[in-house]
Amino acid sequence: MDRVFVEEVAVTRSFSHLPPTHYIIKIQSFSSLANDEYEVDDNEDGHYKCSEFEAGRYKWNLVLYPNGNKRKNVKDHISVYLGIANTNSLSFGWEAYAIFCLFLLDQNKDRFLIVQDGMGNAKRFHGLKHEWGFDEFISLEDFNDASNGYLVDDTCVFGAEVFVKERNVAKGECLSMIKNSTSFKHVWKIEKFSYLTNYKDSELFTAANHKWKLGLYPRGDADASGYLSLFLFLTDPNVKIYAGFTMRILDQVQGTRHKTFVNNKGMWFDSPTYGWGSSRLVELSQLKDPGNGLLVNDVCIVEAEVTVFRILKSL
């Protein structure tokens, strides 16, 4: 076993009679592939991208530079890399960590030369780094030397093993404190109130760039029969918001006797199905009393003010 250091990265070369687990490619007439006048795989830098294979739930391919990777000024060597393939099918922000070995068959001794990271480190593949491998996989002198058995009758065999390392993604969150918080107001006009029998949602409205709604029980919720119940909901998922709020049924006659629920200190809103508010905002008998101005021409007007203090998002 040899260990050499290239650009301060340990590269280990060893031999094994066992073939690679995941992929083998046999190349006949290799000299044609290596011909400088031949644009391999329609790429001017002269590389050949092998067919895809699967390992660890990802698609991969071998990328061969028969005359060295010109982009890295490699000369007198064959460059070989492992590339992650079909990245368009991966989710946004994808990452894959893999430990891999690249193989070259010694046909004289029926054994494989194995080249790998000597430290056994997993390589991180991501949107800006699709390939990892070895600029100087093997010198052309050693490759073309018939006594080494790598090129026999103009035929050679390369291979790969890939072991994907599962990685636990750390959980995190971002807390934004809102300075000089501004109140956002929404007015909901409910017509034909007397015809309502079940729970009713308001239209969505925006406060601090997030979506909210009001929810009303015209006959009271399960704990407050005979009352009007009113709640505020945050409808945006994957976010928690600490907000103060005020909800009121407006007095449409004198404008001074609103039925109001206030929570200025604030509550955490973190579920589109669970809101905060009042089960007993106003008795239905008071709501329907014409003298209170809360229900005029079968119209009820609800007003909500929301003041956001903190926003908590997952990273």
CSV table of C-alpha atoms in Angstrom, one decimal:
chain,number,residue,atom,x,y,z
A,1,MET,CA,0.0,0.0,0.0
A,2,ASP,CA,1.3,3.4,-1.0
A,3,ARG,CA,0.3,6.7,0.6
A,4,VAL,CA,1.1,10.0,-1.1
A,5,PHE,CA,0.1,13.6,-0.4
A,6,VAL,CA,-1.3,15.7,-3.1
A,7,GLU,CA,-2.1,19.3,-2.2
A,8,GLU,CA,-1.9,18.3,1.4
A,9,VAL,CA,-4.6,15.6,0.9
A,10,ALA,CA,-3.6,12.0,1.7
A,11,VAL,CA,-4.2,9.6,-1.2
A,12,THR,CA,-4.0,5.9,-0.6
A,13,ARG,CA,-3.3,3.3,-3.3
A,14,SER,CA,-3.8,-0.3,-2.6
A,15,PHE,CA,-4.7,-3.6,-4.4
A,16,SER,CA,-7.5,-6.1,-4.0
A,17,HIS,CA,-8.7,-9.1,-5.9
A,18,LEU,CA,-12.3,-8.2,-5.0
A,19,PRO,CA,-14.2,-6.2,-7.7
A,20,PRO,CA,-15.9,-2.9,-7.0
A,21,THR,CA,-19.4,-3.2,-5.5
A,22,HIS,CA,-21.3,-0.6,-7.4
A,23,TYR,CA,-20.0,0.1,-10.9
A,24,ILE,CA,-17.6,-1.3,-13.6
A,25,ILE,CA,-16.9,0.1,-17.0
A,26,LYS,CA,-14.9,-1.7,-19.7
A,27,ILE,CA,-13.4,0.6,-22.3
A,28,GLN,CA,-12.3,-1.0,-25.6
A,29,SER,CA,-10.1,1.0,-28.1
A,30,PHE,CA,-9.1,3.3,-25.3
A,31,SER,CA,-6.6,5.0,-27.6
A,32,SER,CA,-9.5,6.4,-29.6
A,33,LEU,CA,-11.0,7.8,-26.5
A,34,ALA,CA,-7.7,9.4,-25.5
A,35,ASN,CA,-7.0,10.9,-29.0
A,36,ASP,CA,-6.5,14.7,-28.6
A,37,GLU,CA,-8.4,15.3,-31.8
A,38,TYR,CA,-11.5,13.5,-30.5
A,39,GLU,CA,-13.9,15.6,-28.5
A,40,VAL,CA,-15.0,13.1,-25.8
A,41,ASP,CA,-18.7,13.3,-24.9
A,42,ASP,CA,-19.0,16.5,-27.0
A,43,ASN,CA,-16.9,18.3,-24.4
A,44,GLU,CA,-13.9,20.4,-25.5
A,45,ASP,CA,-12.0,19.6,-22.3
A,46,GLY,CA,-11.9,15.9,-23.3
A,47,HIS,CA,-13.8,14.1,-20.6
A,48,TYR,CA,-16.0,11.1,-20.8
A,49,LYS,CA,-19.0,10.9,-18.4
A,50,CYS,CA,-20.0,7.2,-17.8
A,51,SER,CA,-23.6,6.0,-17.4
A,52,GLU,CA,-25.4,6.6,-14.2
A,53,PHE,CA,-25.5,4.0,-11.4
A,54,GLU,CA,-27.2,4.0,-8.0
A,55,ALA,CA,-25.7,3.9,-4.5
A,56,GLY,CA,-27.1,5.1,-1.2
A,57,ARG,CA,-30.3,6.4,-2.8
A,58,TYR,CA,-28.4,8.7,-5.1
A,59,LYS,CA,-27.4,8.6,-8.8
A,60,TRP,CA,-23.7,8.7,-9.6
A,61,ASN,CA,-21.3,8.5,-12.6
A,62,LEU,CA,-17.6,8.2,-13.2
A,63,VAL,CA,-16.0,11.1,-15.1
A,64,LEU,CA,-12.8,10.2,-16.9
A,65,TYR,CA,-10.2,12.5,-18.4
A,66,PRO,CA,-7.9,10.2,-20.5
A,67,ASN,CA,-5.3,12.9,-21.0
A,68,GLY,CA,-5.7,14.7,-17.6
A,69,ASN,CA,-8.1,17.5,-16.5
A,70,LYS,CA,-7.1,20.5,-18.7
A,71,ARG,CA,-9.0,22.8,-16.5
A,72,LYS,CA,-6.6,22.0,-13.6
A,73,ASN,CA,-3.6,21.9,-15.9
A,74,VAL,CA,-3.1,18.2,-15.3
A,75,LYS,CA,-0.5,16.7,-17.6
A,76,ASP,CA,0.9,13.2,-18.1
A,77,HIS,CA,-1.9,11.6,-15.9
A,78,ILE,CA,-5.4,10.3,-16.2
A,79,SER,CA,-7.9,12.2,-14.0
A,80,VAL,CA,-10.8,10.3,-12.6
A,81,TYR,CA,-13.7,11.7,-10.5
A,82,LEU,CA,-17.0,10.6,-8.9
A,83,GLY,CA,-19.9,12.8,-9.9
A,84,ILE,CA,-23.3,13.0,-8.4
A,85,ALA,CA,-25.9,12.8,-11.2
A,86,ASN,CA,-29.5,13.8,-11.8
A,87,THR,CA,-29.3,16.7,-9.4
A,88,ASN,CA,-32.4,18.3,-10.8
A,89,SER,CA,-34.5,15.7,-9.0
A,90,LEU,CA,-33.0,16.5,-5.6
A,91,SER,CA,-34.7,18.9,-3.2
A,92,PHE,CA,-33.6,22.5,-2.8
A,93,GLY,CA,-30.5,22.9,-0.7
A,94,TRP,CA,-29.5,19.2,-1.2
A,95,GLU,CA,-26.3,17.7,0.3
A,96,ALA,CA,-24.8,14.3,0.1
A,97,TYR,CA,-21.8,12.9,2.0
A,98,ALA,CA,-20.0,9.9,0.6
A,99,ILE,CA,-16.9,7.9,1.1
A,100,PHE,CA,-15.8,6.4,-2.2
A,101,CYS,CA,-13.0,4.3,-3.8
A,102,LEU,CA,-12.1,4.4,-7.5
A,103,PHE,CA,-10.8,1.2,-9.2
A,104,LEU,CA,-8.5,0.2,-12.1
A,105,LEU,CA,-8.1,-3.4,-13.1
A,106,ASP,CA,-4.6,-5.0,-13.4
A,107,GLN,CA,-5.5,-7.6,-16.1
A,108,ASN,CA,-2.2,-9.4,-15.7
A,109,LYS,CA,-2.7,-10.3,-12.1
A,110,ASP,CA,-6.5,-10.1,-12.0
A,111,ARG,CA,-6.5,-7.6,-9.2
A,112,PHE,CA,-7.7,-4.0,-8.8
A,113,LEU,CA,-5.7,-0.9,-8.0
A,114,ILE,CA,-7.8,1.1,-5.5
A,115,VAL,CA,-7.4,4.8,-5.1
A,116,GLN,CA,-9.1,6.6,-2.2
A,117,ASP,CA,-8.8,9.4,0.3
A,118,GLY,CA,-6.2,8.2,2.7
A,119,MET,CA,-7.9,9.7,5.7
A,120,GLY,CA,-11.2,8.0,5.0
A,121,ASN,CA,-13.0,11.3,5.0
A,122,ALA,CA,-16.5,11.7,3.6
A,123,LYS,CA,-16.8,14.2,0.8
A,124,ARG,CA,-19.6,16.7,0.7
A,125,PHE,CA,-21.5,16.9,-2.6
A,126,HIS,CA,-23.8,19.9,-3.0
A,127,GLY,CA,-25.1,22.4,-5.6
A,128,LEU,CA,-21.7,24.0,-6.1
A,129,LYS,CA,-19.6,20.9,-5.9
A,130,HIS,CA,-20.8,18.0,-8.0
A,131,GLU,CA,-17.5,16.1,-8.3
A,132,TRP,CA,-14.8,14.7,-6.1
A,133,GLY,CA,-11.8,12.6,-7.2
A,134,PHE,CA,-8.2,12.5,-8.2
A,135,ASP,CA,-6.5,14.8,-10.6
A,136,GLU,CA,-3.6,12.4,-10.9
A,137,PHE,CA,-5.3,9.1,-10.6
A,138,ILE,CA,-2.5,7.3,-12.5
A,139,SER,CA,0.4,8.5,-14.6
A,140,LEU,CA,0.1,7.8,-18.4
A,141,GLU,CA,3.5,6.2,-18.2
A,142,ASP,CA,2.3,3.6,-15.7
A,143,PHE,CA,-1.0,3.2,-17.4
A,144,ASN,CA,0.5,2.5,-20.8
A,145,ASP,CA,3.2,0.2,-19.5
A,146,ALA,CA,2.0,-3.3,-20.6
A,147,SER,CA,3.7,-5.0,-17.7
A,148,ASN,CA,1.4,-3.3,-15.3
A,149,GLY,CA,-1.7,-4.8,-16.9
A,150,TYR,CA,-3.8,-1.7,-16.9
A,151,LEU,CA,-4.1,-1.4,-20.7
A,152,VAL,CA,-4.2,-4.7,-22.5
A,153,ASP,CA,-5.1,-4.9,-26.2
A,154,ASP,CA,-6.1,-1.3,-25.9
A,155,THR,CA,-8.7,-2.3,-23.3
A,156,CYS,CA,-9.0,-1.2,-19.7
A,157,VAL,CA,-11.5,-1.5,-16.8
A,158,PHE,CA,-12.4,1.2,-14.3
A,159,GLY,CA,-14.8,1.0,-11.3
A,160,ALA,CA,-16.3,2.6,-8.3
A,161,GLU,CA,-17.6,1.9,-4.8
A,162,VAL,CA,-19.7,4.6,-3.1
A,163,PHE,CA,-20.9,4.5,0.5
A,164,VAL,CA,-23.3,7.3,1.4
A,165,LYS,CA,-22.8,8.6,4.9
A,166,GLU,CA,-26.2,9.5,6.5
A,167,ARG,CA,-25.9,12.8,8.3
A,168,ASN,CA,-28.2,14.1,11.0
A,169,VAL,CA,-29.1,17.6,10.2
A,170,ALA,CA,-28.9,19.9,13.2
A,171,LYS,CA,-32.1,21.7,14.1
A,172,GLY,CA,-32.0,25.4,14.6
A,173,GLU,CA,-34.2,28.4,14.7
A,174,CYS,CA,-34.0,32.2,14.1
A,175,LEU,CA,-35.6,34.6,16.5
A,176,SER,CA,-36.4,38.1,15.3
A,177,MET,CA,-37.2,40.7,17.8
A,178,ILE,CA,-39.4,43.5,16.3
A,179,LYS,CA,-38.4,46.9,17.4
A,180,ASN,CA,-41.0,49.7,17.5
A,181,SER,CA,-43.8,47.2,16.7
A,182,THR,CA,-46.6,48.6,14.6
A,183,SER,CA,-50.2,47.6,15.0
A,184,PHE,CA,-52.0,46.1,11.9
A,185,LYS,CA,-55.8,46.6,11.8
A,186,HIS,CA,-58.3,44.5,10.0
A,187,VAL,CA,-62.1,45.1,9.7
A,188,TRP,CA,-64.5,42.2,9.0
A,189,LYS,CA,-68.1,43.0,8.0
A,190,ILE,CA,-70.4,40.1,8.6
A,191,GLU,CA,-73.8,40.4,6.8
A,192,LYS,CA,-76.9,38.3,7.4
A,193,PHE,CA,-75.6,37.5,10.9
A,194,SER,CA,-78.9,35.9,12.0
A,195,TYR,CA,-78.5,33.2,9.3
A,196,LEU,CA,-75.2,32.0,10.7
A,197,THR,CA,-75.4,28.8,12.6
A,198,ASN,CA,-71.9,27.4,12.5
A,199,TYR,CA,-68.3,28.5,12.8
A,200,LYS,CA,-67.2,31.1,10.2
A,201,ASP,CA,-63.7,32.2,9.0
A,202,SER,CA,-62.9,35.7,7.9
A,203,GLU,CA,-60.9,36.4,4.8
A,204,LEU,CA,-57.2,36.3,5.3
A,205,PHE,CA,-55.3,39.5,6.1
A,206,THR,CA,-51.7,40.4,6.5
A,207,ALA,CA,-49.8,41.6,9.6
A,208,ALA,CA,-46.0,41.8,9.7
A,209,ASN,CA,-45.8,40.0,6.4
A,210,HIS,CA,-47.7,37.0,7.7
A,211,LYS,CA,-51.2,35.7,7.1
A,212,TRP,CA,-53.9,35.8,9.8
A,213,LYS,CA,-57.6,35.2,10.0
A,214,LEU,CA,-60.4,35.6,12.5
A,215,GLY,CA,-62.7,32.8,13.5
A,216,LEU,CA,-66.2,33.4,14.8
A,217,TYR,CA,-68.8,31.1,16.6
A,218,PRO,CA,-72.1,33.0,16.2
A,219,ARG,CA,-73.8,30.8,18.8
A,220,GLY,CA,-70.7,30.4,21.0
A,221,ASP,CA,-68.2,27.6,21.1
A,222,ALA,CA,-68.5,24.3,23.1
A,223,ASP,CA,-67.8,26.1,26.4
A,224,ALA,CA,-69.9,29.2,25.9
A,225,SER,CA,-73.4,28.5,24.6
A,226,GLY,CA,-75.4,31.7,24.3
A,227,TYR,CA,-72.4,33.9,23.6
A,228,LEU,CA,-70.5,35.1,20.6
A,229,SER,CA,-67.0,33.6,20.6
A,230,LEU,CA,-64.2,35.2,18.6
A,231,PHE,CA,-60.6,34.0,18.0
A,232,LEU,CA,-57.5,35.1,16.1
A,233,PHE,CA,-55.4,32.5,14.1
A,234,LEU,CA,-52.0,32.6,12.5
A,235,THR,CA,-52.4,30.7,9.2
A,236,ASP,CA,-48.7,30.6,8.0
A,237,PRO,CA,-47.1,27.2,8.8
A,238,ASN,CA,-43.6,26.7,10.0
A,239,VAL,CA,-43.4,29.9,12.0
A,240,LYS,CA,-44.2,31.0,15.5
A,241,ILE,CA,-45.2,34.6,16.3
A,242,TYR,CA,-45.5,36.3,19.6
A,243,ALA,CA,-48.1,39.0,19.2
A,244,GLY,CA,-50.4,41.2,21.2
A,245,PHE,CA,-53.9,41.7,19.9
A,246,THR,CA,-57.3,43.4,20.4
A,247,MET,CA,-60.6,42.2,19.0
A,248,ARG,CA,-63.9,44.1,19.3
A,249,ILE,CA,-67.4,44.1,18.1
A,250,LEU,CA,-68.0,47.6,16.9
A,251,ASP,CA,-70.8,49.8,18.2
A,252,GLN,CA,-72.3,51.1,14.9
A,253,VAL,CA,-74.6,53.6,16.5
A,254,GLN,CA,-72.7,55.7,19.1
A,255,GLY,CA,-69.3,54.3,18.4
A,256,THR,CA,-68.3,54.2,22.1
A,257,ARG,CA,-69.7,51.0,23.5
A,258,HIS,CA,-67.6,48.4,21.6
A,259,LYS,CA,-67.4,44.9,23.1
A,260,THR,CA,-63.6,44.4,23.4
A,261,PHE,CA,-61.1,41.7,24.2
A,262,VAL,CA,-57.5,42.9,24.8
A,263,ASN,CA,-54.3,41.0,25.3
A,264,ASN,CA,-51.5,43.6,25.0
A,265,LYS,CA,-48.8,41.4,26.7
A,266,GLY,CA,-48.9,38.9,23.8
A,267,MET,CA,-49.3,35.2,23.2
A,268,TRP,CA,-47.4,32.7,21.0
A,269,PHE,CA,-49.3,31.8,17.8
A,270,ASP,CA,-47.9,28.6,16.3
A,271,SER,CA,-50.8,26.6,14.7
A,272,PRO,CA,-53.3,27.4,11.9
A,273,THR,CA,-55.9,25.3,13.9
A,274,TYR,CA,-55.4,26.8,17.3
A,275,GLY,CA,-56.1,30.4,18.0
A,276,TRP,CA,-56.4,32.8,20.9
A,277,GLY,CA,-59.3,35.0,21.8
A,278,SER,CA,-62.5,35.0,23.9
A,279,SER,CA,-65.2,32.3,24.2
A,280,ARG,CA,-67.5,34.9,25.9
A,281,LEU,CA,-66.9,38.1,24.1
A,282,VAL,CA,-70.6,39.2,24.3
A,283,GLU,CA,-73.9,37.6,25.2
A,284,LEU,CA,-76.1,37.0,22.3
A,285,SER,CA,-79.0,38.9,24.1
A,286,GLN,CA,-76.7,42.0,24.3
A,287,LEU,CA,-75.6,41.6,20.7
A,288,LYS,CA,-79.1,41.5,19.4
A,289,ASP,CA,-80.3,44.4,21.6
A,290,PRO,CA,-80.9,47.3,19.1
A,291,GLY,CA,-79.9,49.8,21.8
A,292,ASN,CA,-76.3,48.6,21.9
A,293,GLY,CA,-75.6,49.2,18.2
A,294,LEU,CA,-73.7,45.9,17.9
A,295,LEU,CA,-76.0,44.4,15.3
A,296,VAL,CA,-77.6,46.8,12.8
A,297,ASN,CA,-79.6,45.7,9.8
A,298,ASP,CA,-78.4,42.2,10.6
A,299,VAL,CA,-74.8,43.4,10.1
A,300,CYS,CA,-72.1,42.8,12.7
A,301,ILE,CA,-68.7,44.5,12.3
A,302,VAL,CA,-65.6,42.9,13.8
A,303,GLU,CA,-62.3,44.8,14.2
A,304,ALA,CA,-58.9,43.2,15.0
A,305,GLU,CA,-55.6,44.9,15.8
A,306,VAL,CA,-52.4,42.7,15.8
A,307,THR,CA,-49.0,43.8,17.1
A,308,VAL,CA,-46.1,41.5,16.4
A,309,PHE,CA,-43.3,41.4,19.0
A,310,ARG,CA,-41.2,38.3,18.0
A,311,ILE,CA,-41.0,36.0,15.0
A,312,LEU,CA,-39.5,32.5,15.4
A,313,LYS,CA,-38.5,30.5,12.3
A,314,SER,CA,-36.8,27.2,11.8
A,315,LEU,CA,-33.4,27.2,10.1
